[in-house]
Coordinates of C-alpha atoms in Angstrom, one line a residue:
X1 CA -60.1 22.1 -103.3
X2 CA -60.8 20.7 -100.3
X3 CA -59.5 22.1 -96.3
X4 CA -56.6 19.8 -96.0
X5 CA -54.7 20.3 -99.2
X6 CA -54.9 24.5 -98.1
X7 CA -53.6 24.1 -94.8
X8 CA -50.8 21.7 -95.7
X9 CA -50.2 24.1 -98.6
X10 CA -50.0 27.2 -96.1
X11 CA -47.7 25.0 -94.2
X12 CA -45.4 24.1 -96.6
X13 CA -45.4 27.6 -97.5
X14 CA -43.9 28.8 -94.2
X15 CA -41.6 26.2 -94.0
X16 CA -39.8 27.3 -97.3
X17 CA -38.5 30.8 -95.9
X18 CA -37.8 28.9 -92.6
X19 CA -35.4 26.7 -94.8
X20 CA -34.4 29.3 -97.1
X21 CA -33.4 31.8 -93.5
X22 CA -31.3 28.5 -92.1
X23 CA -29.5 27.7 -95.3
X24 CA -28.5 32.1 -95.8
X25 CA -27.7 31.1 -92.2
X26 CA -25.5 28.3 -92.5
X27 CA -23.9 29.7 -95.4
X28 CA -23.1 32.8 -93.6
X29 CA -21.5 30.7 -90.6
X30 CA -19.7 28.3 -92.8
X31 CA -18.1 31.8 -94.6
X32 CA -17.0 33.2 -91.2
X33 CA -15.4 29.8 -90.4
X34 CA -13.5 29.6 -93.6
X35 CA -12.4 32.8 -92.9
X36 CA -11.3 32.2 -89.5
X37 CA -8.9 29.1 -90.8
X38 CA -5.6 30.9 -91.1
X39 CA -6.1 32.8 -87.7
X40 CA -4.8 29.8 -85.5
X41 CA -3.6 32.4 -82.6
X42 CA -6.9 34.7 -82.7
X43 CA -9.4 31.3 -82.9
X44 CA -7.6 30.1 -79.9
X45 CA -7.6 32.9 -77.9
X46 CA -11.1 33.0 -78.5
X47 CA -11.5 29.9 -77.4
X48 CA -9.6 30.6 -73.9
X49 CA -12.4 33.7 -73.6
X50 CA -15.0 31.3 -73.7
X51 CA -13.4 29.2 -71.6
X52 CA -12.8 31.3 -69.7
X53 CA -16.2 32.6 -69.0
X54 CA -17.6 29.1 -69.0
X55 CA -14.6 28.8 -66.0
X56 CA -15.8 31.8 -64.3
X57 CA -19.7 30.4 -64.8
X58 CA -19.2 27.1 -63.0
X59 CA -17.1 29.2 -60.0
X60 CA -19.6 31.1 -59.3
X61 CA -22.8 28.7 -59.6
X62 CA -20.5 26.5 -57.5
X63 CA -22.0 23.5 -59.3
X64 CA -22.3 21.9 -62.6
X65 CA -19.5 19.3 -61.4
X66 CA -20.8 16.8 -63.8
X67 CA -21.2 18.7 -66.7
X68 CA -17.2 20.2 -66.0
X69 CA -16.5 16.2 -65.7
X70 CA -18.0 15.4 -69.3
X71 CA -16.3 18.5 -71.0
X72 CA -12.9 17.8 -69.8
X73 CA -13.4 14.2 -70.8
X74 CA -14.7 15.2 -74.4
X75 CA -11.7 17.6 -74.3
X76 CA -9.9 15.3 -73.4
X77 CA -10.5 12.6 -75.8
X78 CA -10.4 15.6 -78.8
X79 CA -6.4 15.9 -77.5
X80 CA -5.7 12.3 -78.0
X81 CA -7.4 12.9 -81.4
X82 CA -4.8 15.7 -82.2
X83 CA -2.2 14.0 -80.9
X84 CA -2.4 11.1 -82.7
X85 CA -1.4 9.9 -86.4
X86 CA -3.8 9.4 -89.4
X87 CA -2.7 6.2 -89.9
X88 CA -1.7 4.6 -86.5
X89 CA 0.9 1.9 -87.0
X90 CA -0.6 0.1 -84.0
X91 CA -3.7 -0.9 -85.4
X92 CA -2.3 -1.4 -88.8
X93 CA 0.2 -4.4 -87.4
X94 CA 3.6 -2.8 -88.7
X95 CA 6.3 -3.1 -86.0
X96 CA 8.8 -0.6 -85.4
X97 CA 9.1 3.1 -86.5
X98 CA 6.8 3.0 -89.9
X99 CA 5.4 6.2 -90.4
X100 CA 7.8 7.8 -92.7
X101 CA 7.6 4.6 -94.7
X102 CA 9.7 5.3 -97.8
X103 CA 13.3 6.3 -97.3
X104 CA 14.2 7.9 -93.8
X105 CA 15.5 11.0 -95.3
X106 CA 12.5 11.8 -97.0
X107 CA 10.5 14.7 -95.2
X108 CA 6.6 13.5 -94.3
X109 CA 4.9 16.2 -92.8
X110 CA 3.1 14.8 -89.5
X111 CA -0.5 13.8 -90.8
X112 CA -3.1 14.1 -87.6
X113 CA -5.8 12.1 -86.7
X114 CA -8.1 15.4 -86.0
X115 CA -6.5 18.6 -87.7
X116 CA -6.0 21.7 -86.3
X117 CA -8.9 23.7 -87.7
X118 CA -11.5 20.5 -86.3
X119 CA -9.9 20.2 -82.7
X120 CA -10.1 24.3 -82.4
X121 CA -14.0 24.0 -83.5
X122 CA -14.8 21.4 -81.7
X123 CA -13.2 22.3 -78.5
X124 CA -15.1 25.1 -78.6
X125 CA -18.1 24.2 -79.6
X126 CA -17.8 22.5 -76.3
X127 CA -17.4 25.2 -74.2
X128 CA -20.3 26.9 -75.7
X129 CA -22.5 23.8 -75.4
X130 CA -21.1 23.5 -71.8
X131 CA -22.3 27.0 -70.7
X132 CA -25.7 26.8 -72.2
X133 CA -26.5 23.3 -69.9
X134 CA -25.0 25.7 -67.3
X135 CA -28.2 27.8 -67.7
X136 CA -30.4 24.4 -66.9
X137 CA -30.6 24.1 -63.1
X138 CA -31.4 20.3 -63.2
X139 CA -28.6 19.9 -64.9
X140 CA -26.5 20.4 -61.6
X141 CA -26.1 17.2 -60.2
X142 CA -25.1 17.2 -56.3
X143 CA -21.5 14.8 -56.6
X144 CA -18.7 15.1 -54.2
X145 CA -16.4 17.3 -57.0
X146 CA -12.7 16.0 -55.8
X147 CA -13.6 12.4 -56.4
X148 CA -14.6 13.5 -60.1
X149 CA -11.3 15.7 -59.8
X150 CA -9.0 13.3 -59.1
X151 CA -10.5 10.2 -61.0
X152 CA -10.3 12.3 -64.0
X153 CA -6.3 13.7 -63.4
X154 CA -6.0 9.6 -63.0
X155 CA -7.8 9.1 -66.1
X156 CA -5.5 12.2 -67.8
X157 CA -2.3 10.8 -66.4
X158 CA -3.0 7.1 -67.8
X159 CA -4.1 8.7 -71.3
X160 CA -1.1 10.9 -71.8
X161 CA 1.4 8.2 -70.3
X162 CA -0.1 5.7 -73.0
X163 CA 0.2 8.1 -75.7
X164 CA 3.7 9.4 -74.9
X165 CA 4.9 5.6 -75.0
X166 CA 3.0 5.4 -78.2
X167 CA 4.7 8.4 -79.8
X168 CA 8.4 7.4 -78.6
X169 CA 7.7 3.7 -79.5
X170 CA 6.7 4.6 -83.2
X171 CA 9.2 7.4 -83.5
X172 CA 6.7 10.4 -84.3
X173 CA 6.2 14.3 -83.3
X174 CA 3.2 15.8 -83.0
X175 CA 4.5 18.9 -82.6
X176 CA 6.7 19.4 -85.3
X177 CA 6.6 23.4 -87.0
X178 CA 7.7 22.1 -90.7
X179 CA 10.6 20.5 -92.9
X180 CA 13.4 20.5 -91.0
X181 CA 16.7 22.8 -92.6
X182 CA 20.0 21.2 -93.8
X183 CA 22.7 23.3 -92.3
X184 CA 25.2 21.5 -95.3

């Protein structure tokens, strides 16, 4: 047996536990996360603490303008996710109110784009990934902040103003809480 095939042996060797140690790891997040789903008030209030903190990180660095600029676009971008149908009517050519497509009484829950449980993650996820570039001092780019302020609230205002057209023109709610109840 010659030198190489020993070392790349002992190699392969200490990458198996590594794997092994990543996949008890994943496993173990995954579980937490599934058992997270039906807390919708608790995940989000977590998410506001890390927000939160990430908020009070950036106030008190008095920088990372850039970085708050590409989170509240990303965040941004996840909203029109949520807010937005599975099937959109736009791109499918269909004119007119289409998405409960069968007979008008019929009750069709509102079927998102990005659900619930996938906008809460990934919103968050943001925030975490956020802070940690935080911690990366070249990372803080010198920009004029109100410019990046206000571009983005025009950005936000043109966004929402489409989507709101978007939801009256195609007769849809995002926000609806379940069947509605016949008072007959």
């Amino acid at each position: 047996m010659d030198e190489t095939s020993v070392a790349s042996d002992n190699s392969a060797a200490g990458l198996v536990p590594l794997a092994r140690w990543r996949a008890n790891l994943s496993m173990r997040f995954q579980y937490y996360l599934d058992r997270s789903a039906p807390h919708t008030l608790r995940r989000w209030l977590l998410t506001l603490v890390v927000a939160t903190i990430y908020i009070l990180r950036v106030h008190y660095v008095k920088g990372f303008h850039v970085v708050s600029y590409g989170l509240a676009t990303y965040v941004l971008n996840l909203l029109i996710g949520f807010l937005s149908p599975k099937v959109d009517p736009e791109l499918e050519g269909l004119d007119g109110p289409s998405l409960s497509s069968r007979d008008s009484n019929e009750y069709r829950p509102f079927d998102r784009r990005l659900p619930e449980f996938r906008f809460w993650y990934s919103v968050t996820k943001a925030f975490i990934v956020s802070f940690i570039m935080t911690l990366i001092s070249v990372l803080d780019v010198p920009v004029f902040w109100p410019i990046l302020s206000c571009y983005w609230i025009f950005l936000f205002t043109l966004t929402m103003k489409r989507q709101i057209v978007h939801m009256f023109k195609y007769k849809y709610n995002p926000f609806s809480t379940g069947k509605p109840v016949s008072n007959a």
